[in-house]
Coordinates of C-alpha atoms and ligand atoms in Angstrom, one line a residue:
X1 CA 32.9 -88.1 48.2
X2 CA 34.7 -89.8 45.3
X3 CA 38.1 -89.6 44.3
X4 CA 37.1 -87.7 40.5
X5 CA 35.1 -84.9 42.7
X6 CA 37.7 -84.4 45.0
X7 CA 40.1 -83.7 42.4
X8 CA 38.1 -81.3 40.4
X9 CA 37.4 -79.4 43.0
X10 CA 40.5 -78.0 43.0
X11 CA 39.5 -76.7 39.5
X12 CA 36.0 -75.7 39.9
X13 CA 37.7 -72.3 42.0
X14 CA 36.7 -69.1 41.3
X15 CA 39.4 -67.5 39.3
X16 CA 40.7 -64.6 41.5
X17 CA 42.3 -65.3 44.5
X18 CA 40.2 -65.6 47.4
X19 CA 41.2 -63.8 50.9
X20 CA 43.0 -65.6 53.6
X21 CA 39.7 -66.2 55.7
X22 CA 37.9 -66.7 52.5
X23 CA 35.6 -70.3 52.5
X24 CA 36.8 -73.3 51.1
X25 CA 35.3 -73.3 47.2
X26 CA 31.8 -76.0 47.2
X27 CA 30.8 -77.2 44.4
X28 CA 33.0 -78.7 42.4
X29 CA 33.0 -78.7 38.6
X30 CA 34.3 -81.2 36.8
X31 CA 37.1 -80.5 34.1
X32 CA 38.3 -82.2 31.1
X33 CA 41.2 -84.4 31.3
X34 CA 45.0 -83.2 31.1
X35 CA 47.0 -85.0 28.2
X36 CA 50.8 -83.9 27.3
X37 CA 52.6 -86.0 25.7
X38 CA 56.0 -85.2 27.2
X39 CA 54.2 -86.0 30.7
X40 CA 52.8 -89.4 29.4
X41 CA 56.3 -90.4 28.1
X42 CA 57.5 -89.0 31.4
X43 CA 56.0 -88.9 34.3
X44 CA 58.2 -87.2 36.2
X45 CA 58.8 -84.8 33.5
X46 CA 58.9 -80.9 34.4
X47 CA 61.9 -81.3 36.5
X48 CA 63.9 -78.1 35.3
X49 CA 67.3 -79.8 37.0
X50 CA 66.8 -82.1 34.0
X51 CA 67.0 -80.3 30.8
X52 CA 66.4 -77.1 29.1
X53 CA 63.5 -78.5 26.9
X54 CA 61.7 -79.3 30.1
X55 CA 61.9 -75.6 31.4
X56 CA 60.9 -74.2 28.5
X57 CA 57.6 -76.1 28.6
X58 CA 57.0 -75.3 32.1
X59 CA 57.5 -72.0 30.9
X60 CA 54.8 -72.9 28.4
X61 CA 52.8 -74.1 31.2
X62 CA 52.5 -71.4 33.4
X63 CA 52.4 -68.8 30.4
X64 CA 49.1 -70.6 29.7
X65 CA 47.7 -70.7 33.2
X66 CA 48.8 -66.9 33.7
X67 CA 45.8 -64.3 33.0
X68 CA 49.4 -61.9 33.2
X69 CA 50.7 -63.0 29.5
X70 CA 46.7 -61.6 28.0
X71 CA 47.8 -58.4 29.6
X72 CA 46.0 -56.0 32.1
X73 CA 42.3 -56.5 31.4
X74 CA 42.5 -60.1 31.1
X75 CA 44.3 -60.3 34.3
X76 CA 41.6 -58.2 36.3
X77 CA 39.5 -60.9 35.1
X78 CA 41.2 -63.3 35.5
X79 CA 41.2 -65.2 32.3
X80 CA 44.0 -67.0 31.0
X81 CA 44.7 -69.2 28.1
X82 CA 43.2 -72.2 30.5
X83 CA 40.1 -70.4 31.0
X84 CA 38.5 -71.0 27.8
X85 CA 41.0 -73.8 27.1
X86 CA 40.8 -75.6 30.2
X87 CA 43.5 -78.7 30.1
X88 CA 43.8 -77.9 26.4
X89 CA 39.7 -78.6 26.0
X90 CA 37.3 -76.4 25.4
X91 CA 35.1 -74.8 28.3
X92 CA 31.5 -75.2 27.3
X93 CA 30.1 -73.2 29.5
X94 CA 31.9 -70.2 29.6
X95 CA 30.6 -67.0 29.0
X96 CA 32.5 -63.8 29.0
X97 CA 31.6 -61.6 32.1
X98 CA 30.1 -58.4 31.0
X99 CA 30.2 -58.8 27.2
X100 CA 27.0 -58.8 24.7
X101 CA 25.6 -62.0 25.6
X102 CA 26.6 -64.5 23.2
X103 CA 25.8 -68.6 23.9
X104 CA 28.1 -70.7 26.4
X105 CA 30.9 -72.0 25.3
X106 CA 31.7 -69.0 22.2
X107 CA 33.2 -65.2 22.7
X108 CA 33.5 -63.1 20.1
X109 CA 36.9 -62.2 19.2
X110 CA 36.0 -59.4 17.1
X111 CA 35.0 -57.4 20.8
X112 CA 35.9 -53.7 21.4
X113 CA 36.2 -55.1 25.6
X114 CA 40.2 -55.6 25.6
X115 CA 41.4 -53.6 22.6
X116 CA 39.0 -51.2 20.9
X117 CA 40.3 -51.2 17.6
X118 CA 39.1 -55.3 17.2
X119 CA 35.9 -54.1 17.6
X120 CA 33.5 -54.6 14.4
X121 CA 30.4 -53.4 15.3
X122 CA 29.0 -56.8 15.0
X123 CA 28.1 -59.1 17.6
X124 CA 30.0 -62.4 16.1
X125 CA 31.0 -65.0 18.3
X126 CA 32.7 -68.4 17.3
X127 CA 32.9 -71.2 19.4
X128 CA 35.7 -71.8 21.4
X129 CA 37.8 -75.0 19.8
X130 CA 39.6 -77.5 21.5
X131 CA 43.5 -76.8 21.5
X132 CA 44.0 -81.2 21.2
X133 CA 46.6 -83.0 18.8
X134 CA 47.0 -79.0 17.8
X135 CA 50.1 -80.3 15.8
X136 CA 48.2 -82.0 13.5
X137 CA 45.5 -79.3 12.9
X138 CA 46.9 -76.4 11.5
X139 CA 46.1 -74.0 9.5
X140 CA 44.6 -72.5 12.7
X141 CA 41.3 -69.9 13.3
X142 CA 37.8 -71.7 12.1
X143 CA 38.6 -70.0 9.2
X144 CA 42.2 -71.4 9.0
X145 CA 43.8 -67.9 8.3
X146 CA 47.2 -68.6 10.1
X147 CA 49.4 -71.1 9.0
X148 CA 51.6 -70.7 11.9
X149 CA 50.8 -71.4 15.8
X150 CA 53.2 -68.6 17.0
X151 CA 51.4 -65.6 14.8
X152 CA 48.1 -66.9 15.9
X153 CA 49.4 -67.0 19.5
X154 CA 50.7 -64.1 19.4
X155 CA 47.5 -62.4 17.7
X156 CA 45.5 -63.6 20.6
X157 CA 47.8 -61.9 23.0
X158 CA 48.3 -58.7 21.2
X159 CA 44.9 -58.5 19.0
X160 CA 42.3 -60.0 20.6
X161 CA 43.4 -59.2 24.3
X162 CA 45.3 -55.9 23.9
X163 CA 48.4 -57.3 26.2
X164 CA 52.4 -56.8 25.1
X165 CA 53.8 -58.6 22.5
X166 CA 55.3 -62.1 24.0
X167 CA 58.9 -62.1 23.9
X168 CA 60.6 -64.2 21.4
X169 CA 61.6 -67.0 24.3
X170 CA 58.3 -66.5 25.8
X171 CA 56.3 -67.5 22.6
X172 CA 58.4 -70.2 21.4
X173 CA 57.7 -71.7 25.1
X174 CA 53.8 -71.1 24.9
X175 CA 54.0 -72.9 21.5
X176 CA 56.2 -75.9 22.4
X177 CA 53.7 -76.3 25.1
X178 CA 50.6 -75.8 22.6
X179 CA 52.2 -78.5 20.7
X180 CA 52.2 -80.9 23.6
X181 CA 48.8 -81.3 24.1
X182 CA 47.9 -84.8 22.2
X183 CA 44.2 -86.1 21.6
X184 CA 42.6 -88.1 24.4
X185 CA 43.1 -92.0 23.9
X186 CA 39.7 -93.6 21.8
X187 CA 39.2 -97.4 22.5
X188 CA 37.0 -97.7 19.8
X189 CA 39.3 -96.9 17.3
X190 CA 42.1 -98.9 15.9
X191 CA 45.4 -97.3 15.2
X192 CA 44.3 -96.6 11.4
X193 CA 41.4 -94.6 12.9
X194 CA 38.8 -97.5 12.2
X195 CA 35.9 -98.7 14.2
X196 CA 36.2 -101.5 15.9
X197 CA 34.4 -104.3 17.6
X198 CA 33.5 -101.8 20.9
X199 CA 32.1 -99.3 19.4
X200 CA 29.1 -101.1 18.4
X201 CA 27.4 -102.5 15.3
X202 CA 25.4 -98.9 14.2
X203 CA 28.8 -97.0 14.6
X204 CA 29.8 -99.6 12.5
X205 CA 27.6 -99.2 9.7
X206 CA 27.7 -95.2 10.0
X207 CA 31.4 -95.9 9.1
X208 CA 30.0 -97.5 5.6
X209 CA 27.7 -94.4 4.7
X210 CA 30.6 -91.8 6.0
X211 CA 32.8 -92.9 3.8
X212 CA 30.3 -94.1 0.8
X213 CA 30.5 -91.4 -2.5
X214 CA 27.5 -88.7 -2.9
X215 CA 25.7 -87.1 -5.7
X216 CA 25.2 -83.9 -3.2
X217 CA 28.9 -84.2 -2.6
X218 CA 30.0 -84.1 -6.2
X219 CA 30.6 -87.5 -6.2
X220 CA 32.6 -87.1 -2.5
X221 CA 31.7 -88.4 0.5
X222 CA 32.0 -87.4 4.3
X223 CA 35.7 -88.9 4.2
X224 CA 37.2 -87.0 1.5
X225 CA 37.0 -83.9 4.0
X226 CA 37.3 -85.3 7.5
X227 CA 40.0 -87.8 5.9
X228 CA 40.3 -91.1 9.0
X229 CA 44.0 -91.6 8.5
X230 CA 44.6 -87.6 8.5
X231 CA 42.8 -86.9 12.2
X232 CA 39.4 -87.1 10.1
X233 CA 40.4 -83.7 8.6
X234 CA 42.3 -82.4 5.4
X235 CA 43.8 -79.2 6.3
X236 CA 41.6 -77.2 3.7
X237 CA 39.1 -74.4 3.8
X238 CA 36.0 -75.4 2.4
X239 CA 32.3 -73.1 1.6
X240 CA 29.9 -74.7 3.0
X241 CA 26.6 -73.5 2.3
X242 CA 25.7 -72.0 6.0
X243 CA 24.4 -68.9 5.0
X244 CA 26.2 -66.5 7.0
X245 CA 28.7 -64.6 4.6
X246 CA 31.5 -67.0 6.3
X247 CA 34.9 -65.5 8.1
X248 CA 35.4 -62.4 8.4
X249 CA 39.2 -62.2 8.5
X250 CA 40.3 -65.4 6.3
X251 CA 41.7 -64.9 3.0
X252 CA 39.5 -67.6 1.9
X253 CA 35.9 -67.1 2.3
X254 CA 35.3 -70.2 3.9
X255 CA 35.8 -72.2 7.3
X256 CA 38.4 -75.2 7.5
X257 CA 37.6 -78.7 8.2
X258 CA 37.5 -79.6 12.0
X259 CA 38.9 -82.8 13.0
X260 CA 36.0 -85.3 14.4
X261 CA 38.1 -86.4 17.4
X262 CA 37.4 -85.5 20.8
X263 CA 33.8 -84.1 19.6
X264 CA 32.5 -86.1 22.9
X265 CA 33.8 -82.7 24.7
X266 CA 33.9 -80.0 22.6
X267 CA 29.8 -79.6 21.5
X268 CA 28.3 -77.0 20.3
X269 CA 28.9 -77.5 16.7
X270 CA 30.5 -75.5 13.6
X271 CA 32.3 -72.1 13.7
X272 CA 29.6 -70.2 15.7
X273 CA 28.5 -73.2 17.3
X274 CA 25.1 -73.5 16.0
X275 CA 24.3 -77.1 16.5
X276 CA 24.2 -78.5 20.1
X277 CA 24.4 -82.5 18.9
X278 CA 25.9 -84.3 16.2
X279 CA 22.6 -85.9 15.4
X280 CA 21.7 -82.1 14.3
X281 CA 24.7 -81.7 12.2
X282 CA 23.9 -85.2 10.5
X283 CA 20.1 -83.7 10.0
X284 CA 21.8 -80.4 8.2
X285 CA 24.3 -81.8 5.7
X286 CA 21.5 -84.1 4.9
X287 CA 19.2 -81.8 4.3
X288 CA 21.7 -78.9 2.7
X289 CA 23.2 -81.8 0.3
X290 CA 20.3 -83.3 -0.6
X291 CA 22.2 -86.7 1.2
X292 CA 18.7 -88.6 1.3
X293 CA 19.1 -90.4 4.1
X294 CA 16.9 -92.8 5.9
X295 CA 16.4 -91.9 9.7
X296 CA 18.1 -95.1 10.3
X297 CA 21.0 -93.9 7.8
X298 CA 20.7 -90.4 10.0
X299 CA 21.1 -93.1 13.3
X300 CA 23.9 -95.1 12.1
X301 CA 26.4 -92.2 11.0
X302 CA 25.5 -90.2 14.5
X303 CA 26.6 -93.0 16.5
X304 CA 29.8 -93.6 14.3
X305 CA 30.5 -89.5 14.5
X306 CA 30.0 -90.5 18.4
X307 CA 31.9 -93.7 18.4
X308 CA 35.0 -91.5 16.7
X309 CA 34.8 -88.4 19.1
X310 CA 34.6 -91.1 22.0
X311 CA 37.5 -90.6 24.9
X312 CA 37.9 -93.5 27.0
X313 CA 38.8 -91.2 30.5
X314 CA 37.1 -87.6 29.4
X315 CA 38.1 -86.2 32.7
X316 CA 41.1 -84.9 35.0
X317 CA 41.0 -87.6 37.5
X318 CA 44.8 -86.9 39.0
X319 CA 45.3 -87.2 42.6
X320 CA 44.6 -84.0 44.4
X321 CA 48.9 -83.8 45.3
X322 CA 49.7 -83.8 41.6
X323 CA 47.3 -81.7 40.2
X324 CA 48.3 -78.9 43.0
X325 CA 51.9 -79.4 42.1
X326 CA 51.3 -78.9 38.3
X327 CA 50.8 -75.4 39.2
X328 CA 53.5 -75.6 42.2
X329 CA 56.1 -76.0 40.1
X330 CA 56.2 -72.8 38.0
X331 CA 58.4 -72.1 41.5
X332 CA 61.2 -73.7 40.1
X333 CA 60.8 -71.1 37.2
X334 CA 62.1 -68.5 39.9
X335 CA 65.3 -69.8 40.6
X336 CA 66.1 -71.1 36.7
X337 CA 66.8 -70.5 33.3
X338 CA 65.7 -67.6 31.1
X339 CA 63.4 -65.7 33.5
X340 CA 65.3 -64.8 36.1
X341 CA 65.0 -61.7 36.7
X342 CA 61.5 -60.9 35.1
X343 CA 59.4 -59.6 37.8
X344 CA 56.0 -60.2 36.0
X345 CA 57.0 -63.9 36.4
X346 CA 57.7 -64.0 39.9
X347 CA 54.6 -62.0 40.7
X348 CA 52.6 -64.1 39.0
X349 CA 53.7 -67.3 40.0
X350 CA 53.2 -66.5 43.4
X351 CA 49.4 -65.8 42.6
X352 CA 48.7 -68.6 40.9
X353 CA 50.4 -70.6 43.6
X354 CA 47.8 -68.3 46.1
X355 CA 45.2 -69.3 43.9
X356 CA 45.8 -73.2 43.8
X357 CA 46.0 -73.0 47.3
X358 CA 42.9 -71.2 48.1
X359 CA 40.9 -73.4 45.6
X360 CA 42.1 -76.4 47.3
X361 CA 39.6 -78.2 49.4
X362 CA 40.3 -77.6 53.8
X363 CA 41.2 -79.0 56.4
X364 CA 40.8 -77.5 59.9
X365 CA 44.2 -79.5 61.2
X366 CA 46.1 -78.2 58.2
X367 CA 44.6 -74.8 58.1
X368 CA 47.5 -73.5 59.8
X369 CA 49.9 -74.6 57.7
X370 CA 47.9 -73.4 54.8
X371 CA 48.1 -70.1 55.7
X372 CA 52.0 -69.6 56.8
X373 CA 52.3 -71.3 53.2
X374 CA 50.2 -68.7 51.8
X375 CA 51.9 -66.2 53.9
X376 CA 55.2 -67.3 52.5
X377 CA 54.2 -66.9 48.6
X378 CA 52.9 -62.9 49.3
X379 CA 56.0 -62.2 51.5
X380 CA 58.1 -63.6 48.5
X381 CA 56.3 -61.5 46.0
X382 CA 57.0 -58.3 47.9
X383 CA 60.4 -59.2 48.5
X384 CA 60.9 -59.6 44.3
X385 CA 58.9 -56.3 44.1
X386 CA 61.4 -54.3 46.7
X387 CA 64.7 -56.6 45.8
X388 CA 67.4 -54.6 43.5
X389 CA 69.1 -58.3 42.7
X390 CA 66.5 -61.2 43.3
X391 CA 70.1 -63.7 43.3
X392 CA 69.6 -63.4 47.4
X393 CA 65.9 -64.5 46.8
X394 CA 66.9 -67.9 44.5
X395 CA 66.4 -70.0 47.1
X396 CA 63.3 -69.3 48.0
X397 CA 61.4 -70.6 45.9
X398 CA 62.9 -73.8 45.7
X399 CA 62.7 -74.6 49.6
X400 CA 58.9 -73.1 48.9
X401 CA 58.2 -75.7 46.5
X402 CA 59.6 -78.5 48.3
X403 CA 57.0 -76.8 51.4
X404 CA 53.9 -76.5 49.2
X405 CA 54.6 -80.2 47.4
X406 CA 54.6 -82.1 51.0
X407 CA 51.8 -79.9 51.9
X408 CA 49.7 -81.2 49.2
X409 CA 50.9 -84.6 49.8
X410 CA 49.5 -84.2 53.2
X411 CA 46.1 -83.0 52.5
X412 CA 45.7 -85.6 50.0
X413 CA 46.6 -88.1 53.0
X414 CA 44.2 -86.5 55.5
X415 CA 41.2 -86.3 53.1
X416 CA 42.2 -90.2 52.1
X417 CA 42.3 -91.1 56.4
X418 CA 39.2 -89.0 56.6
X419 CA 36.7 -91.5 54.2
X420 CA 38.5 -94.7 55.1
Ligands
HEC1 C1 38.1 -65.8 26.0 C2 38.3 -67.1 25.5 C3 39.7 -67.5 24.9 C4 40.9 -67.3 25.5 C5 41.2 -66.6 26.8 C6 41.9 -67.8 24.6 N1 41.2 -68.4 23.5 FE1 42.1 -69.4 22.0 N2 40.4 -69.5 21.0 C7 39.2 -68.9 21.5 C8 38.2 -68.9 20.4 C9 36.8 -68.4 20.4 C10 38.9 -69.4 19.2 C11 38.4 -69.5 17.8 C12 38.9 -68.3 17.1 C13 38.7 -68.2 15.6 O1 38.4 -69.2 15.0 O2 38.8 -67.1 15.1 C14 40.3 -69.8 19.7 C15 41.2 -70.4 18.9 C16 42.5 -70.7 19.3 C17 43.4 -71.5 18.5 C18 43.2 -72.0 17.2 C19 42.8 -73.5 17.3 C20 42.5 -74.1 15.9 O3 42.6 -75.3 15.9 O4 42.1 -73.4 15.0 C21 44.6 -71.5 19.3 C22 45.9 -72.2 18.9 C23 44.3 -70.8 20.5 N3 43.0 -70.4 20.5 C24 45.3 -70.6 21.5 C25 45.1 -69.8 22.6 C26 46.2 -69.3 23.4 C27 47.6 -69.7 23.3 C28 45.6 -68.5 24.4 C29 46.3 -67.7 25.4 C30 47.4 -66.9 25.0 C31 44.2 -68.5 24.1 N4 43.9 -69.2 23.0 C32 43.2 -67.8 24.8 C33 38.9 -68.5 22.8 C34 39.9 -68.1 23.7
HEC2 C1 33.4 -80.4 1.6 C2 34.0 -80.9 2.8 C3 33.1 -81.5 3.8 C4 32.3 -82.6 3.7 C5 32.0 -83.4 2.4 C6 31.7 -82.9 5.0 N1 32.2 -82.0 5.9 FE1 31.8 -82.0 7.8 N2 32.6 -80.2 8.0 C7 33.3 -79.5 7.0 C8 33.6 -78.2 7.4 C9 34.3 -77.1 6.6 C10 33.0 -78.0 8.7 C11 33.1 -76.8 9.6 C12 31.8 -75.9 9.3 C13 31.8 -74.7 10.2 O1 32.6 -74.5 11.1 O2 30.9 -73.8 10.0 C14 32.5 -79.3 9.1 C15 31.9 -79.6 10.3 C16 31.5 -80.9 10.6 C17 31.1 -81.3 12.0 C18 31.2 -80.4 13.2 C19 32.5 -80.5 13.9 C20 32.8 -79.5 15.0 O3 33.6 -79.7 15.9 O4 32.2 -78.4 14.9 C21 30.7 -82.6 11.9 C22 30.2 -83.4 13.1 C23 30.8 -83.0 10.5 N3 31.3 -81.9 9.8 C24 30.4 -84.2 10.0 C25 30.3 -84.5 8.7 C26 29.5 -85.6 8.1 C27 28.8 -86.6 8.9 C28 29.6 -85.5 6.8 C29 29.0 -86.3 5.7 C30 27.5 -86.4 5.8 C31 30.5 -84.3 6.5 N4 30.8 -83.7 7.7 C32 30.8 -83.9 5.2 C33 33.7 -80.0 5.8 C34 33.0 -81.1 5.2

């Protein structure tokens, strides 16, 4: 087994918590890489002993990982921000369980499943965008109706999903953490978002006929909307002639501008993701603009459009220890900060903690310890439950932590000794 599959498999588990005696999850699915910049300028960021800014986005984090902040339905299925956003991706494949079927990868929004009164009585789905370099993309929605990443936040929470509003503190910590997530490094871009030599010489003259002026754009050209030196997007809403009465809830009756990076990862294409390849969006804005391309021309800007939503490490290839400990650390929530005493925190902590653990591939000598371990989080999240005061129960988690950190450290070790 390779390192890459080893580590994903950890991801690949079933959502809900499995029993105790349940089996080790099989086959692994592979997940998109994890980029935050606070982590890459800091590796050993997230240490809440450090500073307050750290806490609040591991508050972030686990508010993300947590089907608890969608509210109750959400949370019986457990879906989370990171289900359909996995790593701050996009999951192409998901589907949502027991809904009108729609294509992989797209929900409709517009659903009556969590909240009745967002149903429409259409079946609508849009495809699930990517949440990276989300700094640099606002306004947000395909249709760009919300300027600002804590209403649309809290929209999904509250509109879409039918859970309580976030608390102030909680939201600003889910956006801080939204904000974190940065685009996945490109090697065939330079740092003014320009080919270079790697990507090739048809990328390279793809970049020519992006950015060369059109009749059937008024004289515009590919660039003037997905704008290089502005994360090949401009911000703006824009009718585009697909036929389809556009947005339903924008103010403008239009869909905004996507960026072009990352597109390596986030296929299908366009607001309802209609178009499974780029080579198929190239064929329609040729043929809806009357572009008169040559099939060479169509050739030439695909492999740019490819060469610019390239990603030089597409997938989470962190050692098995630190990916587990990404989600073991929300423990250190429990005895700091700003949430205390909130009970819905400290229950769902421990089941996410369950959860990574239960995921996590097996091994017979360490099954032991997997289980006291796992016996520890429950007994911790009925002691919070019964507890008047949880200041007797701070502890706790921190010892817990430092437990469930040397325990993945271990496993990591004996699968390692095991293949050498
Ligand atoms: C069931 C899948 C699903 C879940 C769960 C989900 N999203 Fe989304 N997300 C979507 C879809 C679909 C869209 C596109 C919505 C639209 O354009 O109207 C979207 C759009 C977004 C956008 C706008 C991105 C952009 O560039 O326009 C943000 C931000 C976002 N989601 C954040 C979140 C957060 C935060 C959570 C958890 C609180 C969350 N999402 C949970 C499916 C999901
Ligand atoms: C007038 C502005 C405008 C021009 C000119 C334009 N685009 Fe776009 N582009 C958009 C908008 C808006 C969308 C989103 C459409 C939707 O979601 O339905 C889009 C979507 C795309 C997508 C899909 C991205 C995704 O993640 O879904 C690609 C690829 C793309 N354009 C490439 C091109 C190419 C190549 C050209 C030139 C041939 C071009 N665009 C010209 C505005 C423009």
């Amino acid at each position: 087994m390779k390192r890459a599959t080893l580590v994903v498999a950890l991801f690949g588990a079933s959502f809900v918590a499995a029993a105790p005696g349940s089996p080790a999850p099989t086959a692994p699915v592979p997940r998109p890489a994890r980029l935050l910049r606070t982590l890459a300028h800091d590796p050993g960021g997230y240490n809440p002993e450090r500073t307050s800014v750290v806490t609040d986005l591991l508050l972030g984090d686990f508010l993300f990982h947590s089907p608890s902040t969608l509210g109750p339905k959400a949370q019986k299925l457990g879906i989370s921000c990171n289900t359909c956003h996995p790593n701050g991706a996009t999951d192409p494949r998901f589907v949502l369980p027991g809904d009108r079927p729609t294509h992989p990868g797209s929900v409709d929004v517009t659903t009556g499943m969590f909240r009745s009164e967002a149903e429409n009585g259409r079946v609508d789905p849009v495809n699930i965008p990517s949440l990276r370099g989300l700094r640099f993309t606002g306004p947000y929605g395909h249709d760009g109706r919300m300027a600002s990443l804590h209403d649309f936040s809290q929209s999904v929470v509250v509109n879409e999903f039918g859970g309580a509003p976030l608390p102030w503190n909680e939201l600003s910590a889910l956006v801080h953490y939204l904000n974190d997530f940065d685009f996945l490094p490109n090697g065939k871009l330079d740092e003014k978002s320009r080919i270079n030599a790697a990507a090739g010489k048809a990328a390279a003259r793809g970049e020519a006929l992006f950015e060369k002026p059109r009749k059937g754009f008024g004289g515009q050209s590919c660039a003037s909307c997905h704008v290089p030196s502005r994360f090949f997007r401009d911000g703006a809403i824009h009718r585009l002639p697909v036929g389809d009465g556009a947005s339903k809830h924008g103010f403008e009756d239009g869909f905004e501008t996507p960026t072009l990076l990352g597109t390596l990862e986030s296929a299908p294409y366009f607001h309802d993701g209609r178009f499974a390849a780029l080579g198929d969006v190239v064929a329609w804005f040729d043929t809806a603009y009357a572009l008169g391309l040559t099939p060479s021309e169509r050739a030439d800007l695909t492999a740019y459009l490819e060469a610019v939503g390239a990603a030089d490490s597409p997938l989470d290839q962190r050692p098995l220890a630190q990916a587990l400990d990404a989600t073991f650390v929300y423990l250190e929530l429990l005895a700091s900060g700003s949430v205390k005493d909130d009970r819905r925190v400290w229950a769902a902590v421990s089941a996410l903690c369950v959860e990574a653990l239960d995921g996590a591939p097996r091994r017979p000598d360490l099954e032991e310890r997997r289980l006291r371990d796992r016996k520890r989080l429950t007994d911790l999240d009925e002691k919070a439950r019964a507890a008047t005061t949880l200041d007797a129960l701070r502890e706790e988690p921190k010892e817990l932590h430092r437990e469930l950190t040397r325990y993945g450290a271990d496993l990591q070790g004996a699968i390692a000794a095991e293949r050498r």
